[in-house]
PDB file of C-alpha atoms in Angstrom:
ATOM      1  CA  UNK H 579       5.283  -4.379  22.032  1.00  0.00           C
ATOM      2  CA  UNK H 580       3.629  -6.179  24.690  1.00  0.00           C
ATOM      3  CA  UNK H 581       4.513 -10.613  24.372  1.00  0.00           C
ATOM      4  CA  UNK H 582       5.850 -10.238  20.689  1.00  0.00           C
ATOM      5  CA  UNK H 583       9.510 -11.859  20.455  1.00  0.00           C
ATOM      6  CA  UNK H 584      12.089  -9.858  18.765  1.00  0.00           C
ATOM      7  CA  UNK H 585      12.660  -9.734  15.524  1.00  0.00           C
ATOM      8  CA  UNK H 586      16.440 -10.377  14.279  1.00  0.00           C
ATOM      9  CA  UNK H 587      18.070  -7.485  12.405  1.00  0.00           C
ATOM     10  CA  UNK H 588      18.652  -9.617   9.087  1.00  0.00           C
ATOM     11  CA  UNK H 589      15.017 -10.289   8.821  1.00  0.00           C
ATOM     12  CA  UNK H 590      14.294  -6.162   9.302  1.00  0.00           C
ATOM     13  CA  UNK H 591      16.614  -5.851   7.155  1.00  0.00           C
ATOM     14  CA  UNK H 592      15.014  -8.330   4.441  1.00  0.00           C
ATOM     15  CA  UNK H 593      11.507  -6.715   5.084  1.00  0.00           C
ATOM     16  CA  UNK H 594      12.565  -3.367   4.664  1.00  0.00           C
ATOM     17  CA  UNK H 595      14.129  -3.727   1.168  1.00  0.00           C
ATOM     18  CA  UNK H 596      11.143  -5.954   0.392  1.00  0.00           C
ATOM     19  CA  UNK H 597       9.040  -2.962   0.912  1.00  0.00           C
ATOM     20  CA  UNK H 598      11.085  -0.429  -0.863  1.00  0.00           C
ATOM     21  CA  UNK H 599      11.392  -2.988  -4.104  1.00  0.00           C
ATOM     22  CA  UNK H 600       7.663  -3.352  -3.926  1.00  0.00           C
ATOM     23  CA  UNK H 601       7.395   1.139  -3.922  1.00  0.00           C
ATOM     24  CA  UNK H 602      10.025   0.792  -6.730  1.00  0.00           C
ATOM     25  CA  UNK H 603       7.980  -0.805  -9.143  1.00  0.00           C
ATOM     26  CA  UNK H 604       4.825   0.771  -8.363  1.00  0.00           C
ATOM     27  CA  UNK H 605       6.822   4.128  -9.347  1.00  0.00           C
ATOM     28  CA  UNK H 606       8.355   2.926 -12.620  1.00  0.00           C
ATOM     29  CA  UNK H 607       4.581   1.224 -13.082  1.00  0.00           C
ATOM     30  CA  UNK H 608       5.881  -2.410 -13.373  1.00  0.00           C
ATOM     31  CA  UNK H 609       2.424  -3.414 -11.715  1.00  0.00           C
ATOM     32  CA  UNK H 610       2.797  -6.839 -13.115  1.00  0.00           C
ATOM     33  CA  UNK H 611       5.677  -7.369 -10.738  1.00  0.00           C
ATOM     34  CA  UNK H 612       3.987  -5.718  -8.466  1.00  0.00           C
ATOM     35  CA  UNK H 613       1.378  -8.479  -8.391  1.00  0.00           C
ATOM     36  CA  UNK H 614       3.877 -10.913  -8.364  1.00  0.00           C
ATOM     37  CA  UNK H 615       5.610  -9.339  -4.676  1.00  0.00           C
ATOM     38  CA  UNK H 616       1.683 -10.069  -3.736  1.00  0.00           C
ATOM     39  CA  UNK H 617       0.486 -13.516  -1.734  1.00  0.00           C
ATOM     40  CA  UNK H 618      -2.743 -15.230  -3.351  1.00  0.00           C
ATOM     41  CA  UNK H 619      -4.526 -14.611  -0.256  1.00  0.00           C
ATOM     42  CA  UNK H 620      -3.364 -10.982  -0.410  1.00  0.00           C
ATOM     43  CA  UNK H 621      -6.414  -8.522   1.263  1.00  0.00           C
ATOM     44  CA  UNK H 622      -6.134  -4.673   0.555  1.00  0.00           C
ATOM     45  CA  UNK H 623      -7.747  -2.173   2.576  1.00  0.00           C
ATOM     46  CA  UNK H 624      -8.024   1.248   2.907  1.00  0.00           C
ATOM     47  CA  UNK H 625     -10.856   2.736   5.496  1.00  0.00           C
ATOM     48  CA  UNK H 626     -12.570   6.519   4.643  1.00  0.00           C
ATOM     49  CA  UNK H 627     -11.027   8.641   7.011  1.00  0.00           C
ATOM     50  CA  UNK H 628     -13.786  11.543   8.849  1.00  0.00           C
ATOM     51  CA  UNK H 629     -13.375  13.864  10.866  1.00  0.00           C
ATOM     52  CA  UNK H 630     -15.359  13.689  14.489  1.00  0.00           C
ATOM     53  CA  UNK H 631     -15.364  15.835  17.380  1.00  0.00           C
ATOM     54  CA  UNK H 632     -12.736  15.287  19.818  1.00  0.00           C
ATOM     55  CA  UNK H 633     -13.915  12.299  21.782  1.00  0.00           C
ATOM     56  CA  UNK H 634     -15.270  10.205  19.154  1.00  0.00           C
ATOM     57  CA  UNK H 635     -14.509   6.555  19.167  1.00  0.00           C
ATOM     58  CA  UNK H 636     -13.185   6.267  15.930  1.00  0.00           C
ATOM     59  CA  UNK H 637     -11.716   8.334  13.303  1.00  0.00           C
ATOM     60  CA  UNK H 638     -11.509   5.674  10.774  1.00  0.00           C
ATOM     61  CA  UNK H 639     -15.336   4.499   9.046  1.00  0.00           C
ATOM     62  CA  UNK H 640     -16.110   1.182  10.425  1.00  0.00           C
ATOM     63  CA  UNK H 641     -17.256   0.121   7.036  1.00  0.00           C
ATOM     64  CA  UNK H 642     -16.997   2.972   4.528  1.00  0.00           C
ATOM     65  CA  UNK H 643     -13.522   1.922   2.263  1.00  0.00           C
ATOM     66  CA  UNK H 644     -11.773   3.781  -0.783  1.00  0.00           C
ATOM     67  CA  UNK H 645     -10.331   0.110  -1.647  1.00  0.00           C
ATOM     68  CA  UNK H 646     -11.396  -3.101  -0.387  1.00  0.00           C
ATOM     69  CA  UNK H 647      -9.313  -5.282  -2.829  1.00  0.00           C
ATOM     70  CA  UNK H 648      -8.378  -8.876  -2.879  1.00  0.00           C
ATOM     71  CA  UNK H 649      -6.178 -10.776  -5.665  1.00  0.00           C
ATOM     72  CA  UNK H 650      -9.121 -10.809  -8.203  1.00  0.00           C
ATOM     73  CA  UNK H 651      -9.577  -6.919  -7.755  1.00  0.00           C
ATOM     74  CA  UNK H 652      -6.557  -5.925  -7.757  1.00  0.00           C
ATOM     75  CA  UNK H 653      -5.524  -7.807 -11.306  1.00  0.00           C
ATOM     76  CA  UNK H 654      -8.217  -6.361 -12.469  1.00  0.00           C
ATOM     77  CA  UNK H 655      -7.225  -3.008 -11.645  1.00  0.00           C
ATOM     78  CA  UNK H 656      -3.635  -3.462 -13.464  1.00  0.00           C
ATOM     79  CA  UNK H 657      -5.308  -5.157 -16.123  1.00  0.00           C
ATOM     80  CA  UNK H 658      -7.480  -2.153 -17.030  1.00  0.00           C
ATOM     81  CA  UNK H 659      -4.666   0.050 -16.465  1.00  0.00           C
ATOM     82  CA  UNK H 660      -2.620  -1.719 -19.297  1.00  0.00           C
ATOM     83  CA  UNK H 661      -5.591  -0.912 -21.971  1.00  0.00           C
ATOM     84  CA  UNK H 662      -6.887   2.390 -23.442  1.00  0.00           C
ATOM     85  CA  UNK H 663      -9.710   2.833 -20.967  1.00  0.00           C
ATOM     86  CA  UNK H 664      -7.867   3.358 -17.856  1.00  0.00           C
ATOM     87  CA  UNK H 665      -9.109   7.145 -18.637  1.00  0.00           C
ATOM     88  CA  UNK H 666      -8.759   7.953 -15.020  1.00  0.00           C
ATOM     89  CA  UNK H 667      -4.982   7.644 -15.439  1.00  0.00           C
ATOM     90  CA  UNK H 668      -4.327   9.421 -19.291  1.00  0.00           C
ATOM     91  CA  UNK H 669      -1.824  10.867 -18.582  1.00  0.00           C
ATOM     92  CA  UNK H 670      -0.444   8.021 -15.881  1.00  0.00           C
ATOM     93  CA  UNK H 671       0.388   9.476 -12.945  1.00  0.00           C
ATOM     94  CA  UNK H 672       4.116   9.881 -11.800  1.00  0.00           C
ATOM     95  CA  UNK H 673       4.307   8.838  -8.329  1.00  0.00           C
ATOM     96  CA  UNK H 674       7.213   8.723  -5.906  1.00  0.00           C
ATOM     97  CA  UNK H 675       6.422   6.215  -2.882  1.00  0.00           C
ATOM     98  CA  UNK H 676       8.739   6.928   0.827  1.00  0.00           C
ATOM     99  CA  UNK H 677       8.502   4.186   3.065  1.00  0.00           C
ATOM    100  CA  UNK H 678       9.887   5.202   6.409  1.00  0.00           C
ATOM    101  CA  UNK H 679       9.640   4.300  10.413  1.00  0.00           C
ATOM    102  CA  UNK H 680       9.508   0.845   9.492  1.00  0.00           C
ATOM    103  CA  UNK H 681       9.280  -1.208  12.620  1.00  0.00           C
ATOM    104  CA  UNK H 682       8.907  -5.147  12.248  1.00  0.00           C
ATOM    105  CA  UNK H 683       6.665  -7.065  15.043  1.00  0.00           C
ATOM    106  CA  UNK H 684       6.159 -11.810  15.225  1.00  0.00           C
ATOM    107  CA  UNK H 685       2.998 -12.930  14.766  1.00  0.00           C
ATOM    108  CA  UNK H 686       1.580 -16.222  15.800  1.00  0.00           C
ATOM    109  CA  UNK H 687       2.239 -17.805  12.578  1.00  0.00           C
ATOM    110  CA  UNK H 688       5.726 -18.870  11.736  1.00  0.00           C
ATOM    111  CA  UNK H 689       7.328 -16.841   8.816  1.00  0.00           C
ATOM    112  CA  UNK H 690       4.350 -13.972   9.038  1.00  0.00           C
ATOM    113  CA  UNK H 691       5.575 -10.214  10.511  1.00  0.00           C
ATOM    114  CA  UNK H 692       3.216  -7.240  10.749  1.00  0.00           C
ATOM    115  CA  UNK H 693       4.844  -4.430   9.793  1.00  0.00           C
ATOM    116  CA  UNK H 694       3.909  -1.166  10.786  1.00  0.00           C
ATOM    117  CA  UNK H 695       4.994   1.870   8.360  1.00  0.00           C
ATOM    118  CA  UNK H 696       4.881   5.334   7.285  1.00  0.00           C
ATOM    119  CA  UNK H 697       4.305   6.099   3.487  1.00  0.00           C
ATOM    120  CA  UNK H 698       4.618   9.302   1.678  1.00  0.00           C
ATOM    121  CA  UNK H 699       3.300   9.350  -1.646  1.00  0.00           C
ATOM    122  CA  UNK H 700       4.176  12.052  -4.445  1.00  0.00           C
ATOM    123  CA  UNK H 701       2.140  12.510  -7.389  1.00  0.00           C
ATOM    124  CA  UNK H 702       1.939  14.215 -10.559  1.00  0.00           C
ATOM    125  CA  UNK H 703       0.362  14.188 -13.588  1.00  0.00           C
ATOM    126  CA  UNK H 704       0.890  15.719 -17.097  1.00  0.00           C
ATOM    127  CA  UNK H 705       1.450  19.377 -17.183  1.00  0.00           C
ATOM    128  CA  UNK H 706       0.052  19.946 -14.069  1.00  0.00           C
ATOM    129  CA  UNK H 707       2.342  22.546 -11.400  1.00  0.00           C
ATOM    130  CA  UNK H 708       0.582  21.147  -8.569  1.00  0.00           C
ATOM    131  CA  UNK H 709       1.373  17.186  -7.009  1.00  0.00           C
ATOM    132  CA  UNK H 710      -0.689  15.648  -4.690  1.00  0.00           C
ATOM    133  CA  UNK H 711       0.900  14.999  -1.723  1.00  0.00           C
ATOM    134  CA  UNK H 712      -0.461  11.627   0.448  1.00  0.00           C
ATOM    135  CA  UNK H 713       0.529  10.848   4.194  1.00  0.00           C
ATOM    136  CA  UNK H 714      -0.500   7.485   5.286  1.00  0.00           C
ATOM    137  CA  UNK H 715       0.043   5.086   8.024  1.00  0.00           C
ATOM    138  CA  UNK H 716       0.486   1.352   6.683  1.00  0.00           C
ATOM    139  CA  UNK H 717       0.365  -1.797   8.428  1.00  0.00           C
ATOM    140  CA  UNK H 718       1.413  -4.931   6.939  1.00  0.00           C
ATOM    141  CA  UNK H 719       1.707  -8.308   6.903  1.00  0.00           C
ATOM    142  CA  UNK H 720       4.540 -10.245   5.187  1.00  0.00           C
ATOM    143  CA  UNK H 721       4.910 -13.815   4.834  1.00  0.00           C
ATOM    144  CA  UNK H 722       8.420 -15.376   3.898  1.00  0.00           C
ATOM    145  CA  UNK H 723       7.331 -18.274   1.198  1.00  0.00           C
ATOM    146  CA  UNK H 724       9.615 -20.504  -0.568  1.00  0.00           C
ATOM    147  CA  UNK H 725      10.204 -17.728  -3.598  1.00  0.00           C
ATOM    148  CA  UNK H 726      10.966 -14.667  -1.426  1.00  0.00           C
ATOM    149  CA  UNK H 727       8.855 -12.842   0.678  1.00  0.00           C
ATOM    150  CA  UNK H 728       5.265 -11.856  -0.355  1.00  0.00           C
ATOM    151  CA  UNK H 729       2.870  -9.136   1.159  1.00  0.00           C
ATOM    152  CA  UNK H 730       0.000 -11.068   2.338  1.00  0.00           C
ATOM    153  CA  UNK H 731      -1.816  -7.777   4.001  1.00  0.00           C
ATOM    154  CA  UNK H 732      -2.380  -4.598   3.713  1.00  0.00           C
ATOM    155  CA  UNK H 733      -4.281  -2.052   5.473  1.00  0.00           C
ATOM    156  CA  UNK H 734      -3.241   1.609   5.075  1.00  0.00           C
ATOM    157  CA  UNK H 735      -4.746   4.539   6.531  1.00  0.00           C
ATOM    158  CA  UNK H 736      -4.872   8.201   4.888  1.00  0.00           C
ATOM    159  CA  UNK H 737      -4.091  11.345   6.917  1.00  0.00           C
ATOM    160  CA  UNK H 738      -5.936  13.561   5.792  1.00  0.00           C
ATOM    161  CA  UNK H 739      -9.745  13.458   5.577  1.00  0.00           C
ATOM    162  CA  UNK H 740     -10.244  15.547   2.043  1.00  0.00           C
ATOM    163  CA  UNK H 741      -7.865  13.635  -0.536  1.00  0.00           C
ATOM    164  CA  UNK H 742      -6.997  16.727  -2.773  1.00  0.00           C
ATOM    165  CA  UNK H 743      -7.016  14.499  -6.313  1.00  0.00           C
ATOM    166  CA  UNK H 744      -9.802  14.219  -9.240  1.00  0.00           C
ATOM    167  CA  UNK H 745      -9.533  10.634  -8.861  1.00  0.00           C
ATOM    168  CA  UNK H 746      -7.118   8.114  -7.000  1.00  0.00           C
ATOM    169  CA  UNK H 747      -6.709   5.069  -9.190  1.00  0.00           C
ATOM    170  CA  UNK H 748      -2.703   4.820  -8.176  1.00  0.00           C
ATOM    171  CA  UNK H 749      -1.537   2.101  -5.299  1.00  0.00           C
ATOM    172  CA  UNK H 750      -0.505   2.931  -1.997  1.00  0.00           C
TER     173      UNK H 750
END
């Protein structure tokens, strides 16, 4: 990928099981370490997907998000999901996260790596017969700090257009 030096395999190696910890305890709901795999600076975005006519510039809203988190936002968001009035997830969804095609790119700071990424989220919820099913493209950044390795960015893009959920209060 164009100047970027290559990235050695025990690195890859750390980044992906980084990743697949951090999709482990969003599925068994340990959001608190969740925060704690996060960087302080952490930003968390996810663009509204539309759908355009064929030659369209962009596919992706320029400024329409479903999440636009930082650190703040998103301990707030586990916070209200450990009370009673996280209504929006009674019963909590069940969700199954596959990270795959992970490929792991430098960056111009030392210790950083963008990391581009496929997810596939499962979800269910209560009774219900029918999951949701969510395709998404991810690109990260991880940093490597003194404690392990933290994700510093993320900005994940949805499929599909028409998310097929009453609500989508889970993490991607």
């Amino acid at each position: 990928m164009g100047d970027r030096l290559p990235v050695d395999r025990d690195t890859v190696s750390e980044i992906q099981e980084f990743l697949y910890r951090e999709a482990l305890a969003l599925d068994e709901r340990r959001f608190r370490d969740w925060l704690a795999m996060l960087a302080d600076d952490i930003t968390y975005e996810v663009p509204v997907r539309v759908t355009r006519e064929a030659q369209a510039d962009w596919e992706l809203a320029p400024t329409s998000r479903i999440f636009d988190d930082d650190r703040q936002t998103l301990e707030v968001r586990v916070r209200r999901l450990e009370t009673d009035f996280s209504w929006a997830e009674q019963p909590p969804s069940r969700t199954r996260h596959y990270v795959t095609n992970v490929l792991v790119d430098t960056t111009d700071v030392a210790d950083e790596y963008l990391v581009h990424c496929n997810c596939f989220i499962y979800r269910s919820r209560g009774d219900s017969p029918t999951p949701s099913l969510y395709s998404l493209s991810r690109k990260d950044t991880v940093r490597r700090e003194t404690d392990g390795w933290r994700l510093a960015r993320r900005w994940a893009a949805f499929d599909q257009a028409l998310i097929n959920a009453h609500n989508l209060s889970i993490f991607v």
